Every structure is written in C-alpha cells, then in structure tokens.
PDB file of N, CA and C in Angstrom:
ATOM      1  N   MET A   1       2.764  67.500 134.553  1.00  0.00           N
ATOM      2  CA  MET A   1       3.298  68.245 133.231  1.00  0.00           C
ATOM      3  C   MET A   1       2.739  67.543 132.069  1.00  0.00           C
ATOM      4  N   ASP A   2       3.636  66.167 132.446  1.00  0.00           N
ATOM      5  CA  ASP A   2       2.935  65.637 131.089  1.00  0.00           C
ATOM      6  C   ASP A   2       0.642  64.765 130.397  1.00  0.00           C
ATOM      7  N   ARG A   3       0.289  65.566 131.658  1.00  0.00           N
ATOM      8  CA  ARG A   3      -1.141  65.100 131.436  1.00  0.00           C
ATOM      9  C   ARG A   3      -1.413  66.689 130.824  1.00  0.00           C
ATOM     10  N   TRP A   4      -1.020  67.270 130.912  1.00  0.00           N
ATOM     11  CA  TRP A   4      -0.902  68.934 130.084  1.00  0.00           C
ATOM     12  C   TRP A   4      -0.795  69.086 128.567  1.00  0.00           C
ATOM     13  N   PHE A   5       0.773  68.321 128.833  1.00  0.00           N
ATOM     14  CA  PHE A   5       0.839  67.894 127.454  1.00  0.00           C
ATOM     15  C   PHE A   5       0.120  67.279 126.063  1.00  0.00           C
ATOM     16  N   SER A   6      -0.540  66.222 126.545  1.00  0.00           N
ATOM     17  CA  SER A   6      -0.931  65.245 126.166  1.00  0.00           C
ATOM     18  C   SER A   6      -1.994  65.574 125.744  1.00  0.00           C
ATOM     19  N   GLU A   7      -3.236  66.885 126.797  1.00  0.00           N
ATOM     20  CA  GLU A   7      -4.168  67.338 126.754  1.00  0.00           C
ATOM     21  C   GLU A   7      -3.681  68.251 125.285  1.00  0.00           C
ATOM     22  N   TRP A   8      -2.470  68.847 125.624  1.00  0.00           N
ATOM     23  CA  TRP A   8      -3.113  69.974 124.371  1.00  0.00           C
ATOM     24  C   TRP A   8      -2.465  69.606 123.312  1.00  0.00           C
ATOM     25  N   GLU A   9      -1.420  68.849 123.171  1.00  0.00           N
ATOM     26  CA  GLU A   9      -0.954  68.272 121.884  1.00  0.00           C
ATOM     27  C   GLU A   9      -1.427  66.657 121.237  1.00  0.00           C
ATOM     28  N   ALA A  10      -2.883  67.012 121.916  1.00  0.00           N
ATOM     29  CA  ALA A  10      -3.724  66.311 121.048  1.00  0.00           C
ATOM     30  C   ALA A  10      -4.899  66.628 120.193  1.00  0.00           C
ATOM     31  N   GLU A  11      -5.351  66.114 118.923  1.00  0.00           N
ATOM     32  CA  GLU A  11      -6.187  66.405 117.680  1.00  0.00           C
ATOM     33  C   GLU A  11      -6.891  65.997 117.996  1.00  0.00           C
ATOM     34  N   PRO A  12      -8.525  66.288 118.083  1.00  0.00           N
ATOM     35  CA  PRO A  12      -7.814  68.691 118.410  1.00  0.00           C
ATOM     36  C   PRO A  12      -7.666  68.485 119.732  1.00  0.00           C
ATOM     37  N   ILE A  13      -6.969  70.017 120.124  1.00  0.00           N
ATOM     38  CA  ILE A  13      -7.131  69.804 121.408  1.00  0.00           C
ATOM     39  C   ILE A  13      -8.169  69.402 121.994  1.00  0.00           C
ATOM     40  N   ARG A  14      -8.081  68.726 123.626  1.00  0.00           N
ATOM     41  CA  ARG A  14      -8.886  68.560 125.035  1.00  0.00           C
ATOM     42  C   ARG A  14      -8.028  69.243 125.637  1.00  0.00           C
ATOM     43  N   ARG A  15      -9.317  69.990 126.118  1.00  0.00           N
ATOM     44  CA  ARG A  15      -9.225  70.881 127.562  1.00  0.00           C
ATOM     45  C   ARG A  15      -9.329  69.815 128.280  1.00  0.00           C
ATOM     46  N   GLY A  16      -8.725  69.600 129.407  1.00  0.00           N
ATOM     47  CA  GLY A  16      -9.171  68.077 130.442  1.00  0.00           C
ATOM     48  C   GLY A  16      -8.819  68.686 131.614  1.00  0.00           C
ATOM     49  N   ARG A  17      -9.012  68.028 132.805  1.00  0.00           N
ATOM     50  CA  ARG A  17      -8.241  68.132 133.899  1.00  0.00           C
ATOM     51  C   ARG A  17      -7.385  68.489 134.320  1.00  0.00           C
ATOM     52  N   ALA A  18      -6.165  68.667 133.391  1.00  0.00           N
ATOM     53  CA  ALA A  18      -4.947  69.425 133.639  1.00  0.00           C
ATOM     54  C   ALA A  18      -4.977  70.883 133.286  1.00  0.00           C
ATOM     55  N   ALA A  19      -5.516  71.026 132.334  1.00  0.00           N
ATOM     56  CA  ALA A  19      -5.252  72.122 131.618  1.00  0.00           C
ATOM     57  C   ALA A  19      -6.667  73.345 132.846  1.00  0.00           C
ATOM     58  N   ASN A  20      -8.088  72.009 133.037  1.00  0.00           N
ATOM     59  CA  ASN A  20      -9.093  73.385 133.755  1.00  0.00           C
ATOM     60  C   ASN A  20      -7.864  73.350 135.028  1.00  0.00           C
ATOM     61  N   LEU A  21      -7.564  72.512 135.294  1.00  0.00           N
ATOM     62  CA  LEU A  21      -6.416  73.106 136.729  1.00  0.00           C
ATOM     63  C   LEU A  21      -5.654  73.967 136.877  1.00  0.00           C
ATOM     64  N   LEU A  22      -4.939  74.509 135.668  1.00  0.00           N
ATOM     65  CA  LEU A  22      -3.621  74.909 135.452  1.00  0.00           C
ATOM     66  C   LEU A  22      -4.507  76.125 135.383  1.00  0.00           C
ATOM     67  N   THR A  23      -5.924  76.479 134.382  1.00  0.00           N
ATOM     68  CA  THR A  23      -6.722  77.932 133.969  1.00  0.00           C
ATOM     69  C   THR A  23      -7.218  78.560 135.679  1.00  0.00           C
ATOM     70  N   ASP A  24      -7.634  77.174 136.432  1.00  0.00           N
ATOM     71  CA  ASP A  24      -8.250  78.399 137.687  1.00  0.00           C
ATOM     72  C   ASP A  24      -7.080  78.498 138.490  1.00  0.00           C
ATOM     73  N   LEU A  25      -5.896  77.787 138.483  1.00  0.00           N
ATOM     74  CA  LEU A  25      -4.576  78.260 139.256  1.00  0.00           C
ATOM     75  C   LEU A  25      -4.330  80.055 138.380  1.00  0.00           C
ATOM     76  N   ILE A  26      -4.327  79.781 137.305  1.00  0.00           N
ATOM     77  CA  ILE A  26      -4.354  81.699 137.218  1.00  0.00           C
ATOM     78  C   ILE A  26      -4.934  82.573 137.887  1.00  0.00           C
ATOM     79  N   ASN A  27      -6.406  82.038 137.486  1.00  0.00           N
ATOM     80  CA  ASN A  27      -7.549  83.458 137.891  1.00  0.00           C
ATOM     81  C   ASN A  27      -6.761  83.560 139.722  1.00  0.00           C
ATOM     82  N   GLU A  28      -6.260  82.334 140.225  1.00  0.00           N
ATOM     83  CA  GLU A  28      -6.788  82.349 141.823  1.00  0.00           C
ATOM     84  C   GLU A  28      -5.319  82.450 142.685  1.00  0.00           C
ATOM     85  N   ARG A  29      -4.055  81.429 141.704  1.00  0.00           N
ATOM     86  CA  ARG A  29      -2.933  82.148 142.619  1.00  0.00           C
ATOM     87  C   ARG A  29      -2.295  82.534 141.214  1.00  0.00           C
ATOM     88  N   LYS A  30      -2.052  83.752 140.651  1.00  0.00           N
ATOM     89  CA  LYS A  30      -1.520  83.570 140.415  1.00  0.00           C
ATOM     90  C   LYS A  30       0.075  84.043 140.155  1.00  0.00           C
ATOM     91  N   GLU A  31       0.994  83.854 141.657  1.00  0.00           N
ATOM     92  CA  GLU A  31       2.132  83.661 141.268  1.00  0.00           C
ATOM     93  C   GLU A  31       2.383  82.221 140.995  1.00  0.00           C
ATOM     94  N   ASP A  32       1.556  81.145 142.191  1.00  0.00           N
ATOM     95  CA  ASP A  32       1.908  79.634 141.705  1.00  0.00           C
ATOM     96  C   ASP A  32       2.079  79.664 140.273  1.00  0.00           C
ATOM     97  N   ALA A  33       0.580  79.628 139.506  1.00  0.00           N
ATOM     98  CA  ALA A  33       0.419  79.625 138.094  1.00  0.00           C
ATOM     99  C   ALA A  33       1.517  79.819 137.633  1.00  0.00           C
ATOM    100  N   TRP A  34       2.622  81.125 137.704  1.00  0.00           N
ATOM    101  CA  TRP A  34       3.721  81.912 136.312  1.00  0.00           C
ATOM    102  C   TRP A  34       4.987  80.240 137.344  1.00  0.00           C
ATOM    103  N   GLU A  35       4.666  80.441 138.674  1.00  0.00           N
ATOM    104  CA  GLU A  35       5.628  78.504 138.143  1.00  0.00           C
ATOM    105  C   GLU A  35       5.185  77.404 138.027  1.00  0.00           C
ATOM    106  N   ARG A  36       4.557  77.330 138.011  1.00  0.00           N
ATOM    107  CA  ARG A  36       3.766  76.450 137.233  1.00  0.00           C
ATOM    108  C   ARG A  36       3.969  76.230 135.551  1.00  0.00           C
ATOM    109  N   ILE A  37       3.726  77.019 134.709  1.00  0.00           N
ATOM    110  CA  ILE A  37       3.949  77.031 133.989  1.00  0.00           C
ATOM    111  C   ILE A  37       5.384  77.748 133.061  1.00  0.00           C
ATOM    112  N   LEU A  38       6.616  78.136 134.162  1.00  0.00           N
ATOM    113  CA  LEU A  38       8.087  77.774 133.613  1.00  0.00           C
ATOM    114  C   LEU A  38       8.451  76.489 134.281  1.00  0.00           C
ATOM    115  N   ALA A  39       6.978  75.734 134.575  1.00  0.00           N
ATOM    116  CA  ALA A  39       8.199  74.114 134.505  1.00  0.00           C
ATOM    117  C   ALA A  39       7.413  73.368 133.717  1.00  0.00           C
ATOM    118  N   LEU A  40       5.922  73.938 132.788  1.00  0.00           N
ATOM    119  CA  LEU A  40       5.456  73.184 131.608  1.00  0.00           C
ATOM    120  C   LEU A  40       7.031  73.991 130.773  1.00  0.00           C
ATOM    121  N   ILE A  41       7.702  74.838 130.708  1.00  0.00           N
ATOM    122  CA  ILE A  41       8.765  75.182 129.129  1.00  0.00           C
ATOM    123  C   ILE A  41       9.693  74.335 129.461  1.00  0.00           C
ATOM    124  N   ASP A  42       9.815  74.294 130.793  1.00  0.00           N
ATOM    125  CA  ASP A  42      11.501  73.540 130.930  1.00  0.00           C
ATOM    126  C   ASP A  42      11.326  71.703 130.338  1.00  0.00           C
ATOM    127  N   HIS A  43      10.193  71.104 131.039  1.00  0.00           N
ATOM    128  CA  HIS A  43       9.940  70.036 130.392  1.00  0.00           C
ATOM    129  C   HIS A  43       8.770  69.702 129.121  1.00  0.00           C
ATOM    130  N   ALA A  44       8.525  70.729 128.106  1.00  0.00           N
ATOM    131  CA  ALA A  44       8.646  70.826 127.237  1.00  0.00           C
ATOM    132  C   ALA A  44       9.094  69.641 125.743  1.00  0.00           C
ATOM    133  N   ARG A  45       9.065  68.835 125.337  1.00  0.00           N
ATOM    134  CA  ARG A  45      10.159  68.418 124.464  1.00  0.00           C
ATOM    135  C   ARG A  45      10.667  68.590 122.716  1.00  0.00           C
ATOM    136  N   THR A  46       9.723  70.030 123.039  1.00  0.00           N
ATOM    137  CA  THR A  46       9.863  70.130 121.028  1.00  0.00           C
ATOM    138  C   THR A  46       9.865  71.974 120.947  1.00  0.00           C
ATOM    139  N   ASP A  47       9.993  72.373 119.822  1.00  0.00           N
ATOM    140  CA  ASP A  47       9.748  74.032 120.264  1.00  0.00           C
ATOM    141  C   ASP A  47       8.008  73.990 120.066  1.00  0.00           C
ATOM    142  N   ASP A  48       7.561  73.152 118.783  1.00  0.00           N
ATOM    143  CA  ASP A  48       6.067  73.049 118.928  1.00  0.00           C
ATOM    144  C   ASP A  48       5.299  72.768 120.354  1.00  0.00           C
ATOM    145  N   SER A  49       5.973  71.688 121.333  1.00  0.00           N
ATOM    146  CA  SER A  49       5.485  72.165 123.255  1.00  0.00           C
ATOM    147  C   SER A  49       5.300  73.359 122.865  1.00  0.00           C
ATOM    148  N   LEU A  50       6.575  74.047 123.101  1.00  0.00           N
ATOM    149  CA  LEU A  50       6.820  75.809 123.574  1.00  0.00           C
ATOM    150  C   LEU A  50       5.728  76.472 123.289  1.00  0.00           C
ATOM    151  N   LEU A  51       5.668  76.572 121.893  1.00  0.00           N
ATOM    152  CA  LEU A  51       4.841  77.007 120.938  1.00  0.00           C
ATOM    153  C   LEU A  51       3.188  76.763 121.898  1.00  0.00           C
ATOM    154  N   LEU A  52       2.855  75.605 122.477  1.00  0.00           N
ATOM    155  CA  LEU A  52       1.832  75.461 122.885  1.00  0.00           C
ATOM    156  C   LEU A  52       1.606  76.018 124.013  1.00  0.00           C
ATOM    157  N   VAL A  53       2.523  76.559 125.083  1.00  0.00           N
ATOM    158  CA  VAL A  53       2.647  77.003 126.840  1.00  0.00           C
ATOM    159  C   VAL A  53       2.443  78.326 126.745  1.00  0.00           C
ATOM    160  N   GLY A  54       2.694  79.287 125.205  1.00  0.00           N
ATOM    161  CA  GLY A  54       2.386  80.607 125.272  1.00  0.00           C
ATOM    162  C   GLY A  54       1.630  80.953 124.188  1.00  0.00           C
ATOM    163  N   ALA A  55       1.153  79.801 124.119  1.00  0.00           N
ATOM    164  CA  ALA A  55      -0.234  80.391 123.870  1.00  0.00           C
ATOM    165  C   ALA A  55      -1.658  80.024 124.360  1.00  0.00           C
ATOM    166  N   GLY A  56      -1.230  79.205 125.406  1.00  0.00           N
ATOM    167  CA  GLY A  56      -2.020  78.849 125.658  1.00  0.00           C
ATOM    168  C   GLY A  56      -1.929  79.205 127.453  1.00  0.00           C
ATOM    169  N   PRO A  57      -0.914  79.062 128.502  1.00  0.00           N
ATOM    170  CA  PRO A  57      -1.209  79.289 130.343  1.00  0.00           C
ATOM    171  C   PRO A  57      -0.515  80.732 130.217  1.00  0.00           C
ATOM    172  N   LEU A  58       0.709  80.957 129.161  1.00  0.00           N
ATOM    173  CA  LEU A  58       1.711  82.025 129.469  1.00  0.00           C
ATOM    174  C   LEU A  58       0.765  83.168 128.825  1.00  0.00           C
ATOM    175  N   GLU A  59      -0.348  82.878 127.811  1.00  0.00           N
ATOM    176  CA  GLU A  59      -0.870  83.751 127.274  1.00  0.00           C
ATOM    177  C   GLU A  59      -1.582  84.337 127.468  1.00  0.00           C
ATOM    178  N   ASP A  60      -2.900  83.386 128.980  1.00  0.00           N
ATOM    179  CA  ASP A  60      -4.058  83.728 129.761  1.00  0.00           C
ATOM    180  C   ASP A  60      -3.751  84.242 131.221  1.00  0.00           C
ATOM    181  N   LEU A  61      -2.146  84.275 131.411  1.00  0.00           N
ATOM    182  CA  LEU A  61      -1.496  84.610 132.422  1.00  0.00           C
ATOM    183  C   LEU A  61      -1.420  86.220 132.020  1.00  0.00           C
ATOM    184  N   LEU A  62      -0.403  86.419 130.830  1.00  0.00           N
ATOM    185  CA  LEU A  62      -0.349  88.111 130.820  1.00  0.00           C
ATOM    186  C   LEU A  62      -1.103  88.799 130.254  1.00  0.00           C
ATOM    187  N   THR A  63      -2.446  88.223 130.091  1.00  0.00           N
ATOM    188  CA  THR A  63      -3.687  88.840 129.065  1.00  0.00           C
ATOM    189  C   THR A  63      -4.535  89.957 131.077  1.00  0.00           C
ATOM    190  N   LEU A  64      -3.848  88.506 131.544  1.00  0.00           N
ATOM    191  CA  LEU A  64      -4.918  89.547 132.989  1.00  0.00           C
ATOM    192  C   LEU A  64      -3.494  90.038 133.800  1.00  0.00           C
ATOM    193  N   TYR A  65      -2.059  89.152 133.561  1.00  0.00           N
ATOM    194  CA  TYR A  65      -1.773  90.029 134.680  1.00  0.00           C
ATOM    195  C   TYR A  65      -0.330  90.454 133.871  1.00  0.00           C
ATOM    196  N   ALA A  66      -0.059  91.154 133.160  1.00  0.00           N
ATOM    197  CA  ALA A  66       0.656  91.810 132.661  1.00  0.00           C
ATOM    198  C   ALA A  66       1.620  92.417 133.023  1.00  0.00           C
ATOM    199  N   ALA A  67       1.143  93.382 133.741  1.00  0.00           N
ATOM    200  CA  ALA A  67       1.671  94.243 134.561  1.00  0.00           C
ATOM    201  C   ALA A  67       2.174  94.038 135.618  1.00  0.00           C
ATOM    202  N   ASP A  68       2.206  92.236 136.433  1.00  0.00           N
ATOM    203  CA  ASP A  68       2.658  92.366 137.404  1.00  0.00           C
ATOM    204  C   ASP A  68       3.514  91.601 137.282  1.00  0.00           C
ATOM    205  N   PHE A  69       3.559  90.756 135.663  1.00  0.00           N
ATOM    206  CA  PHE A  69       4.917  90.196 135.614  1.00  0.00           C
ATOM    207  C   PHE A  69       5.841  90.558 134.279  1.00  0.00           C
ATOM    208  N   ILE A  70       6.089  92.227 133.752  1.00  0.00           N
ATOM    209  CA  ILE A  70       6.201  92.234 132.884  1.00  0.00           C
ATOM    210  C   ILE A  70       8.097  91.984 133.127  1.00  0.00           C
ATOM    211  N   GLU A  71       8.309  92.573 134.134  1.00  0.00           N
ATOM    212  CA  GLU A  71       9.420  92.678 134.444  1.00  0.00           C
ATOM    213  C   GLU A  71      10.306  91.123 134.191  1.00  0.00           C
ATOM    214  N   ARG A  72       9.824  90.295 135.021  1.00  0.00           N
ATOM    215  CA  ARG A  72       9.774  88.710 135.313  1.00  0.00           C
ATOM    216  C   ARG A  72       9.872  88.249 133.498  1.00  0.00           C
ATOM    217  N   VAL A  73       8.931  88.370 133.117  1.00  0.00           N
ATOM    218  CA  VAL A  73       9.144  88.010 131.220  1.00  0.00           C
ATOM    219  C   VAL A  73       9.535  88.491 131.023  1.00  0.00           C
ATOM    220  N   GLU A  74      10.875  89.691 130.734  1.00  0.00           N
ATOM    221  CA  GLU A  74      11.929  90.704 130.162  1.00  0.00           C
ATOM    222  C   GLU A  74      13.161  89.882 130.570  1.00  0.00           C
ATOM    223  N   ALA A  75      13.408  89.539 131.612  1.00  0.00           N
ATOM    224  CA  ALA A  75      14.742  89.103 132.668  1.00  0.00           C
ATOM    225  C   ALA A  75      14.610  87.578 132.749  1.00  0.00           C
ATOM    226  N   LYS A  76      13.119  86.716 131.752  1.00  0.00           N
ATOM    227  CA  LYS A  76      13.422  85.804 132.046  1.00  0.00           C
ATOM    228  C   LYS A  76      13.489  85.331 130.565  1.00  0.00           C
ATOM    229  N   ALA A  77      13.165  86.195 129.617  1.00  0.00           N
ATOM    230  CA  ALA A  77      13.339  86.234 128.408  1.00  0.00           C
ATOM    231  C   ALA A  77      14.757  86.261 127.585  1.00  0.00           C
ATOM    232  N   ALA A  78      15.850  87.713 128.242  1.00  0.00           N
ATOM    233  CA  ALA A  78      16.884  88.258 128.018  1.00  0.00           C
ATOM    234  C   ALA A  78      17.772  86.230 128.679  1.00  0.00           C
ATOM    235  N   SER A  79      17.276  85.639 129.426  1.00  0.00           N
ATOM    236  CA  SER A  79      18.518  84.531 129.978  1.00  0.00           C
ATOM    237  C   SER A  79      18.024  83.123 128.889  1.00  0.00           C
ATOM    238  N   ASP A  80      16.937  83.358 128.954  1.00  0.00           N
ATOM    239  CA  ASP A  80      16.396  82.168 128.834  1.00  0.00           C
ATOM    240  C   ASP A  80      15.524  81.705 126.875  1.00  0.00           C
ATOM    241  N   SER A  81      15.582  80.880 126.225  1.00  0.00           N
ATOM    242  CA  SER A  81      15.322  80.274 124.560  1.00  0.00           C
ATOM    243  C   SER A  81      14.205  80.228 124.702  1.00  0.00           C
ATOM    244  N   ARG A  82      14.114  78.766 124.921  1.00  0.00           N
ATOM    245  CA  ARG A  82      13.124  78.120 125.746  1.00  0.00           C
ATOM    246  C   ARG A  82      11.862  79.046 125.672  1.00  0.00           C
ATOM    247  N   PHE A  83      12.094  79.712 126.446  1.00  0.00           N
ATOM    248  CA  PHE A  83      11.230  80.799 127.367  1.00  0.00           C
ATOM    249  C   PHE A  83      10.578  81.435 125.889  1.00  0.00           C
ATOM    250  N   ARG A  84      11.567  82.099 125.606  1.00  0.00           N
ATOM    251  CA  ARG A  84      12.110  83.159 124.369  1.00  0.00           C
ATOM    252  C   ARG A  84      10.569  82.640 123.196  1.00  0.00           C
ATOM    253  N   ILE A  85      10.476  81.108 122.926  1.00  0.00           N
ATOM    254  CA  ILE A  85      10.392  80.740 122.167  1.00  0.00           C
ATOM    255  C   ILE A  85       8.380  80.973 122.320  1.00  0.00           C
ATOM    256  N   SER A  86       8.629  80.003 123.788  1.00  0.00           N
ATOM    257  CA  SER A  86       6.805  80.466 124.400  1.00  0.00           C
ATOM    258  C   SER A  86       6.059  81.841 124.075  1.00  0.00           C
ATOM    259  N   LEU A  87       7.017  82.872 124.922  1.00  0.00           N
ATOM    260  CA  LEU A  87       6.587  84.619 125.015  1.00  0.00           C
ATOM    261  C   LEU A  87       6.232  84.607 123.426  1.00  0.00           C
ATOM    262  N   SER A  88       6.796  84.079 122.319  1.00  0.00           N
ATOM    263  CA  SER A  88       6.976  84.777 120.774  1.00  0.00           C
ATOM    264  C   SER A  88       5.672  84.082 120.313  1.00  0.00           C
ATOM    265  N   ASN A  89       4.070  83.196 120.789  1.00  0.00           N
ATOM    266  CA  ASN A  89       3.147  82.627 120.681  1.00  0.00           C
ATOM    267  C   ASN A  89       2.652  82.982 121.283  1.00  0.00           C
ATOM    268  N   VAL A  90       2.726  84.171 122.196  1.00  0.00           N
ATOM    269  CA  VAL A  90       1.803  85.394 122.949  1.00  0.00           C
ATOM    270  C   VAL A  90       1.315  86.442 121.910  1.00  0.00           C
ATOM    271  N   TRP A  91      -0.686  85.336 122.204  1.00  0.00           N
ATOM    272  CA  TRP A  91      -1.000  87.033 121.239  1.00  0.00           C
ATOM    273  C   TRP A  91      -1.669  87.888 122.261  1.00  0.00           C
ATOM    274  N   GLY A  92      -2.923  88.703 121.824  1.00  0.00           N
ATOM    275  CA  GLY A  92      -2.820  89.550 122.913  1.00  0.00           C
ATOM    276  C   GLY A  92      -2.629  90.743 123.266  1.00  0.00           C
ATOM    277  N   PHE A  93      -2.474  91.157 121.590  1.00  0.00           N
ATOM    278  CA  PHE A  93      -3.075  92.490 121.417  1.00  0.00           C
ATOM    279  C   PHE A  93      -3.552  93.543 121.439  1.00  0.00           C
ATOM    280  N   SER A  94      -4.783  92.983 121.468  1.00  0.00           N
ATOM    281  CA  SER A  94      -6.392  93.088 121.583  1.00  0.00           C
ATOM    282  C   SER A  94      -6.470  93.266 122.384  1.00  0.00           C
ATOM    283  N   VAL A  95      -6.303  92.838 123.916  1.00  0.00           N
ATOM    284  CA  VAL A  95      -6.569  92.738 125.404  1.00  0.00           C
ATOM    285  C   VAL A  95      -5.117  93.665 126.213  1.00  0.00           C
ATOM    286  N   ILE A  96      -4.477  93.282 125.962  1.00  0.00           N
ATOM    287  CA  ILE A  96      -3.124  93.225 126.829  1.00  0.00           C
ATOM    288  C   ILE A  96      -2.560  94.775 126.283  1.00  0.00           C
ATOM    289  N   GLU A  97      -2.935  95.828 127.166  1.00  0.00           N
ATOM    290  CA  GLU A  97      -2.084  97.214 127.141  1.00  0.00           C
ATOM    291  C   GLU A  97      -1.300  96.977 126.365  1.00  0.00           C
ATOM    292  N   PRO A  98      -1.252  98.258 125.368  1.00  0.00           N
ATOM    293  CA  PRO A  98      -0.964  98.614 124.217  1.00  0.00           C
ATOM    294  C   PRO A  98       1.211  98.229 124.689  1.00  0.00           C
ATOM    295  N   SER A  99       1.262  99.207 125.834  1.00  0.00           N
ATOM    296  CA  SER A  99       2.698  99.435 125.906  1.00  0.00           C
ATOM    297  C   SER A  99       3.708  97.962 125.997  1.00  0.00           C
ATOM    298  N   LEU A 100       2.540  97.515 127.454  1.00  0.00           N
ATOM    299  CA  LEU A 100       3.494  96.358 127.772  1.00  0.00           C
ATOM    300  C   LEU A 100       3.685  95.066 127.242  1.00  0.00           C
ATOM    301  N   TYR A 101       2.167  94.611 125.917  1.00  0.00           N
ATOM    302  CA  TYR A 101       2.676  94.554 124.491  1.00  0.00           C
ATOM    303  C   TYR A 101       3.980  94.529 124.030  1.00  0.00           C
ATOM    304  N   SER A 102       4.443  95.745 123.705  1.00  0.00           N
ATOM    305  CA  SER A 102       4.980  96.098 123.036  1.00  0.00           C
ATOM    306  C   SER A 102       6.409  95.137 123.573  1.00  0.00           C
ATOM    307  N   ARG A 103       6.412  96.274 125.268  1.00  0.00           N
ATOM    308  CA  ARG A 103       7.845  95.102 125.880  1.00  0.00           C
ATOM    309  C   ARG A 103       7.306  93.773 125.771  1.00  0.00           C
ATOM    310  N   ILE A 104       6.279  92.731 125.757  1.00  0.00           N
ATOM    311  CA  ILE A 104       6.310  91.586 125.404  1.00  0.00           C
ATOM    312  C   ILE A 104       6.803  91.391 124.509  1.00  0.00           C
ATOM    313  N   GLN A 105       6.407  91.400 123.142  1.00  0.00           N
ATOM    314  CA  GLN A 105       7.136  91.518 122.268  1.00  0.00           C
ATOM    315  C   GLN A 105       8.969  91.732 121.807  1.00  0.00           C
ATOM    316  N   GLY A 106       9.438  92.782 122.253  1.00  0.00           N
ATOM    317  CA  GLY A 106      10.558  93.342 122.339  1.00  0.00           C
ATOM    318  C   GLY A 106      11.252  91.778 123.251  1.00  0.00           C
ATOM    319  N   ALA A 107      10.734  92.057 124.111  1.00  0.00           N
ATOM    320  CA  ALA A 107      11.328  90.091 124.954  1.00  0.00           C
ATOM    321  C   ALA A 107      11.477  89.207 124.108  1.00  0.00           C
ATOM    322  N   ALA A 108      10.104  89.076 123.641  1.00  0.00           N
ATOM    323  CA  ALA A 108      10.113  87.333 122.540  1.00  0.00           C
ATOM    324  C   ALA A 108      11.398  88.038 121.577  1.00  0.00           C
ATOM    325  N   GLN A 109      11.953  88.948 120.867  1.00  0.00           N
ATOM    326  CA  GLN A 109      12.975  88.937 120.013  1.00  0.00           C
ATOM    327  C   GLN A 109      13.904  89.068 120.219  1.00  0.00           C
ATOM    328  N   GLN A 110      14.351  89.218 121.366  1.00  0.00           N
ATOM    329  CA  GLN A 110      15.692  88.870 121.955  1.00  0.00           C
ATOM    330  C   GLN A 110      17.042  88.064 120.892  1.00  0.00           C
ATOM    331  N   LYS A 111      17.398  88.277 121.316  1.00  0.00           N
ATOM    332  CA  LYS A 111      18.746  87.074 120.684  1.00  0.00           C
ATOM    333  C   LYS A 111      19.663  86.910 122.002  1.00  0.00           C
TER     334      LYS A 111
END
C-alpha cells in the first residue's frame, strides 16, 4: 500500500512497480483488483490520497468493468464516505456507458 502511495504522491507522479502490478491486476483479476482498491482507500491518509485512488486504479477498473461493479459501487458509496471521495474523482464520461456513468456520479454525490 505505502509503495503505491509513494509513487502516486510524488511530484511528478512516478508509475513504478506498485502501480504497474495494480494495473496488471485490474486487467487480469478484476475481483482481486477491487479488493486491493478498497484496501488502498482504507489506507489513504488524506483526502488528496483518496482522490488519487479515484483518478487512478478505481477509474481504470470502472472504465473496463463498470457494468460488473456498479451495484457494489453504489452499495459501498452508500455506507462509506471515504469511498465516495475516491469515487468523486472517477472521470471516464467518454469511455463508460452513459447510464452507468450517471449511476457512478449519483453514488459519489450521496450524503
């Protein structure tokens, strides 16, 4: 966890081994990637770190598999404010199917 954050929180961002391993996990074992992303959210120390998770691996996962994860995303967002912060930084409006993207945005805006 710490290695991923040290890569992504660097100026400029350094895509190193931890980031590459997570990208591979997203592409090859999406369920394991989901669990790793949730762990990153749990370990994030600041809101800025949560936003990085949203802009990075969470966005990558959802651009590929939004349909597979939308119900879990909505459920997690309903109960976890830290997850909502990460989710608020998922873009992908040009890649994710519009009705799914709308649901992602709605989940991120829950209170």
